[in-house]
Tab-separated table of C-alpha atoms in Angstrom:
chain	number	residue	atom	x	y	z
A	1	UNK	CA	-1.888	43.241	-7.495
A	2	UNK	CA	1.789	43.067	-9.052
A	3	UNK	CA	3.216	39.836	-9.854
A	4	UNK	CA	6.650	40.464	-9.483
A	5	UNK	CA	8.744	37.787	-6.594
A	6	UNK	CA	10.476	39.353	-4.229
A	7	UNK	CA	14.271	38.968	-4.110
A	8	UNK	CA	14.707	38.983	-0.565
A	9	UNK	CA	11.940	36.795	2.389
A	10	UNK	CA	9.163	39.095	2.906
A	11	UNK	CA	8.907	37.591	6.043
A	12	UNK	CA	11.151	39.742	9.217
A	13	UNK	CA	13.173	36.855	10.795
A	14	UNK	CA	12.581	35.212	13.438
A	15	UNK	CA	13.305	35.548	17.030
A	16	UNK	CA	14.902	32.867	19.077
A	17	UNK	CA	11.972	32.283	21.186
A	18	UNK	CA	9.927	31.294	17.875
A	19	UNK	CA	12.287	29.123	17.163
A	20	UNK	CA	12.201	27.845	20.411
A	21	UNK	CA	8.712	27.144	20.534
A	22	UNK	CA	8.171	26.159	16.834
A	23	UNK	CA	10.777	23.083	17.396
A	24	UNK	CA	9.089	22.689	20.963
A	25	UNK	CA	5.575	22.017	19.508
A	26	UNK	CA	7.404	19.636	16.417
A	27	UNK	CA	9.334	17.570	19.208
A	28	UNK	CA	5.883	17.843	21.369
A	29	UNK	CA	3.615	16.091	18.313
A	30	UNK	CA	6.318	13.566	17.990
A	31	UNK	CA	6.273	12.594	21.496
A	32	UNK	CA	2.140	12.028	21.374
A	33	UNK	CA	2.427	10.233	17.973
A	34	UNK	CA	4.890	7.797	19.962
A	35	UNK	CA	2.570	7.726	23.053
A	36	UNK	CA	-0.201	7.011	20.998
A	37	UNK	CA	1.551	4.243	18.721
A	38	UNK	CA	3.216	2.562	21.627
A	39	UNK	CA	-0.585	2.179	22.884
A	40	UNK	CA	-1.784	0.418	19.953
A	41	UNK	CA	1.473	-1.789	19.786
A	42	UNK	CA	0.901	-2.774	23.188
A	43	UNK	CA	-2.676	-4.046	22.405
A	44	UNK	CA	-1.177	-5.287	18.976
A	45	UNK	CA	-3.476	-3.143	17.458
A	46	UNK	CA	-1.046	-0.945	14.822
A	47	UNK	CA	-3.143	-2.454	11.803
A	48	UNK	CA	-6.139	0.320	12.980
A	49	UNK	CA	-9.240	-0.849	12.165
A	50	UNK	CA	-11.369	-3.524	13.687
A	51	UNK	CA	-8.342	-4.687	15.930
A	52	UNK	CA	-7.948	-0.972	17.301
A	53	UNK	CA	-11.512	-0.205	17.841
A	54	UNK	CA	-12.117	-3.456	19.749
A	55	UNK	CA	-8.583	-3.001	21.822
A	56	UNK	CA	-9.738	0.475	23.036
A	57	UNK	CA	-12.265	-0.049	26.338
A	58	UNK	CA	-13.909	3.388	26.324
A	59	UNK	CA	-14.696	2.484	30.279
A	60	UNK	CA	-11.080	2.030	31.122
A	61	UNK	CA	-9.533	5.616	32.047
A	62	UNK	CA	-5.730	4.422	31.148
A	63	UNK	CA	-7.378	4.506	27.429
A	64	UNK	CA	-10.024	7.247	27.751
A	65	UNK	CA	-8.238	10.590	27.653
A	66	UNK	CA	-5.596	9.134	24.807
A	67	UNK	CA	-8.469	9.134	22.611
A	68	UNK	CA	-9.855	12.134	23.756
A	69	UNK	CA	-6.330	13.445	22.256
A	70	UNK	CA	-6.490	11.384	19.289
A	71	UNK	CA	-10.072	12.653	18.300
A	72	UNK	CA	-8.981	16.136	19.276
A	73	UNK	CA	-5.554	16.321	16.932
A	74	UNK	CA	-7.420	14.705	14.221
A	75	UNK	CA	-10.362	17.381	13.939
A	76	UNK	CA	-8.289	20.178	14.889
A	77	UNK	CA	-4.958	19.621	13.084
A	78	UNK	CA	-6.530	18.135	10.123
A	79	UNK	CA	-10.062	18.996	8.832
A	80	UNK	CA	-10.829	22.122	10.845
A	81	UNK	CA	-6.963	24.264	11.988
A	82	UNK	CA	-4.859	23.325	8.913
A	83	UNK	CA	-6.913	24.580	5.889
A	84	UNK	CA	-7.939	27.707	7.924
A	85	UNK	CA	-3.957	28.304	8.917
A	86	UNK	CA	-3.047	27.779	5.164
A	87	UNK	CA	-5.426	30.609	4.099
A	88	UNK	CA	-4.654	32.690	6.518
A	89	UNK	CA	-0.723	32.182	6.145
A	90	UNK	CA	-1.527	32.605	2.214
A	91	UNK	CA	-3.303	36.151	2.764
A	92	UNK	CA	-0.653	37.537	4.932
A	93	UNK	CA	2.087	36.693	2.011
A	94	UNK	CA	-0.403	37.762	-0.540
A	95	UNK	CA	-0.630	40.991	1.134
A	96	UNK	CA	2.852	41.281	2.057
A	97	UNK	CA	4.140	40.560	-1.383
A	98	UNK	CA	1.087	42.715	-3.040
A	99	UNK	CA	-0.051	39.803	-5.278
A	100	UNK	CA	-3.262	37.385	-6.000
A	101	UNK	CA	-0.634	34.416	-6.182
A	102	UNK	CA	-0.563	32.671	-2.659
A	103	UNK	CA	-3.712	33.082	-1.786
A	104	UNK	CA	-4.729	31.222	-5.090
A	105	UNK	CA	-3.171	28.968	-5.080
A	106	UNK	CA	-3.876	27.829	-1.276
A	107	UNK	CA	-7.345	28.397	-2.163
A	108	UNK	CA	-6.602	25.606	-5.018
A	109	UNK	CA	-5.226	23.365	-2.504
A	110	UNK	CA	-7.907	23.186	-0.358
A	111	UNK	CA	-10.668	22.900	-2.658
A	112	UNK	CA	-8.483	20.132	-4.414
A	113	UNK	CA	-8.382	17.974	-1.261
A	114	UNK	CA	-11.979	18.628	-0.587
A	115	UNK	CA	-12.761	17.577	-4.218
A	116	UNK	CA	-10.388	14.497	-3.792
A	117	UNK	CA	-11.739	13.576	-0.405
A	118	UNK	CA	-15.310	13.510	-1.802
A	119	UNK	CA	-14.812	11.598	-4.809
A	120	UNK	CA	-12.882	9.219	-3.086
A	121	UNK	CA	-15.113	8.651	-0.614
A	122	UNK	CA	-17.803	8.348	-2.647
A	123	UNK	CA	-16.192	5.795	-4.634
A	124	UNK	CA	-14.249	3.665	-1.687
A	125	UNK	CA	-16.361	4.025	1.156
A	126	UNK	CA	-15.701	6.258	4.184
A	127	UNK	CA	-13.484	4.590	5.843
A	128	UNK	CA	-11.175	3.462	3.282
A	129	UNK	CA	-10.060	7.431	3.145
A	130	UNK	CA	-9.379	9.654	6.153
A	131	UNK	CA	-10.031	13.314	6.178
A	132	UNK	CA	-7.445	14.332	8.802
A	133	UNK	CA	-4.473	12.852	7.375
A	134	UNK	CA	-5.357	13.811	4.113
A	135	UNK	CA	-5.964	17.546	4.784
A	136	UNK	CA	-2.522	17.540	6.711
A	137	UNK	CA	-0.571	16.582	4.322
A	138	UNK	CA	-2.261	18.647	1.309
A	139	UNK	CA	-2.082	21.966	3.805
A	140	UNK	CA	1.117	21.676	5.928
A	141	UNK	CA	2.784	21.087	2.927
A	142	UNK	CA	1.202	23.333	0.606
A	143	UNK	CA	2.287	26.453	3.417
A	144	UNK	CA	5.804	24.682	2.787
A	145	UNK	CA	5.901	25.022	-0.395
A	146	UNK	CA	4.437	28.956	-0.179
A	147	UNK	CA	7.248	29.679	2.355
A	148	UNK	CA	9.971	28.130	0.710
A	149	UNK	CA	11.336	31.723	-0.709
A	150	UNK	CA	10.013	34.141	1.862
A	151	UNK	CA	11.605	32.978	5.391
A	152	UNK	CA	15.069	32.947	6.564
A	153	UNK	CA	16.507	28.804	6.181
A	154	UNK	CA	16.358	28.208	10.244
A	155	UNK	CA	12.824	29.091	9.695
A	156	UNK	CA	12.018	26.774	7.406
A	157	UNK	CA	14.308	24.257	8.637
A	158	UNK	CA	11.809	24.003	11.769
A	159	UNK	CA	8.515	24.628	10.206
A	160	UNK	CA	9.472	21.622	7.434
A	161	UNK	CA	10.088	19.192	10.954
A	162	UNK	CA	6.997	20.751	12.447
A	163	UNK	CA	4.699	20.167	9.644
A	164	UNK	CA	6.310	16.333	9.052
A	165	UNK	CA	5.157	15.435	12.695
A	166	UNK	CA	2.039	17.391	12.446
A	167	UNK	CA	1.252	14.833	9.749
A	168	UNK	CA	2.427	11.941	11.643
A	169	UNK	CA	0.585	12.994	14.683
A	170	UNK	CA	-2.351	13.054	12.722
A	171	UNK	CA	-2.019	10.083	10.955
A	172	UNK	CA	-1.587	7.807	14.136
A	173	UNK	CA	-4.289	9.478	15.600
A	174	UNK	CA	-6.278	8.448	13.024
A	175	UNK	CA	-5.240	4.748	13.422
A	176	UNK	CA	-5.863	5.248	17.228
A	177	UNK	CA	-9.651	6.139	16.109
A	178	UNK	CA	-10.171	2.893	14.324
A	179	UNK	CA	-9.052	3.866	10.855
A	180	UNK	CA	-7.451	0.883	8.875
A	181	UNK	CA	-3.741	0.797	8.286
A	182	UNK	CA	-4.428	0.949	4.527
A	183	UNK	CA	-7.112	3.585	4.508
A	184	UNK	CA	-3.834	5.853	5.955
A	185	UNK	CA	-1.419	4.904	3.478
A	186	UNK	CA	-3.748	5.700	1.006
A	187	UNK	CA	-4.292	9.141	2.278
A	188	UNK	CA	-0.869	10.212	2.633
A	189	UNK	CA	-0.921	9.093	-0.894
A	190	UNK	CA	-3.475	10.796	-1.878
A	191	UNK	CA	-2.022	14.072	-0.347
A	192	UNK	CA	1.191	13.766	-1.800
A	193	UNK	CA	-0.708	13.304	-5.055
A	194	UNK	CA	-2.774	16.834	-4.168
A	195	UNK	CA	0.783	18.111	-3.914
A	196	UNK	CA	2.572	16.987	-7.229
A	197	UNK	CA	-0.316	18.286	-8.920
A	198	UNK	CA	-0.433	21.956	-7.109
A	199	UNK	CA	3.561	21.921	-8.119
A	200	UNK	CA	2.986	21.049	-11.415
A	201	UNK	CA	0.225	23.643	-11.905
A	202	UNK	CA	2.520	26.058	-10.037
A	203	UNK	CA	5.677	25.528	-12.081
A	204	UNK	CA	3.720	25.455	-15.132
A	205	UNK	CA	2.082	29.236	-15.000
A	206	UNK	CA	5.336	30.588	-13.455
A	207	UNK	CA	6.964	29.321	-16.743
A	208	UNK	CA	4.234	30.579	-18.912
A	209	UNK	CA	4.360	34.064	-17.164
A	210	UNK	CA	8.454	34.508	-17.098
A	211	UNK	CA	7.867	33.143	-21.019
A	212	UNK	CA	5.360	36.113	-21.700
A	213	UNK	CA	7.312	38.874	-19.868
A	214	UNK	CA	10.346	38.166	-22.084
């Protein structure tokens, strides 16, 4: 495949009903993330952890289909939907654009988080590291970054808002679930460190590649 960048989005733009429905689903995930926090404040349970596990009764119904939610957002939006959306975003603009690049490097970004999330766990325990919110943030804003040239600005003016509360929806999910305050800070570290590191491997080979064609 060629590795020459477009100078225009490869992308056709967007209709107004995708537009519609992408800031729909953004304002959506906020409005569950709030649901969902304003739970655990309630039971003074925002810390995760112990306090959240032991404030959910699994017999009361008032609490049993929020964390039906929370369990499904976290394995669907984080460990199972995300990665395969990123790849499957990634192949489209590979194809579209005829080169190797996206998909590579989306391929790097999920087997960096899985890499990261192993290691980590390993070393710190499983709970002191959460999949879900890790994976979100490594994959929603990995397709960011991938789109950031090939869509039209209101497109990626509502995809940016919908990945940022895909991440928070995630993340309080996770805290809903019994994860510990900390172990989620230290994931959405952890992704943004994933991140830095893709960008920096990213700008560094398109320098050494616009250095060799000159």
């Amino acid at each position: 495949m060629s590795t020459t960048t477009p100078d225009r989005p490869i992308l056709p733009a967007p209709s107004h009903a995708a537009l519609a429905t992408i800031r729909t689903t953004a304002v959506a995930l906020a409005v569950l993330a709030g649901g969902l926090a304003a739970q655990l404040w309630r039971h003074d349970a925002l810390l995760g952890g112990r306090v959240a596990r032991a404030a959910i009764p699994h017999d009361d119904r008032g609490w049993r289909w929020p964390h039906f939610v929370a369990n499904g957002v976290s394995l669907a939006g984080g460990t199972l939907i995300a990665p395969a959306l990123l790849l499957t975003l990634a192949a489209v603009l590979s194809i579209r654009a005829g080169r190797w690049r996206p998909l590579l490097g989306a391929g790097a970004a999920v087997l960096l988080v899985a890499v990261c999330l192993a290691v980590g766990k390993g070393l710190a325990g499983g709970s002191a590291i959460s999949g879900p919110a890790t994976a979100s943030v490594v994959c929603w804003g990995a397709a960011a970054w991938l789109l950031r040239h090939q869509v039209r600005d209101s497109l990626r003016h509502a995809l940016h808002w919908l990945a940022a509360s895909a991440a928070l929806t995630i993340g309080i999910a996770q805290l809903y679930l019994g994860h510990p305050l900390a172990a989620l800070l230290a994931s959405w570290l952890l992704g943004a460190l994933v991140l830095a590191v893709l960008a920096l491997l990213a700008h560094g080979s398109g320098g050494a590649r616009r250095g060799a064609q000159e």
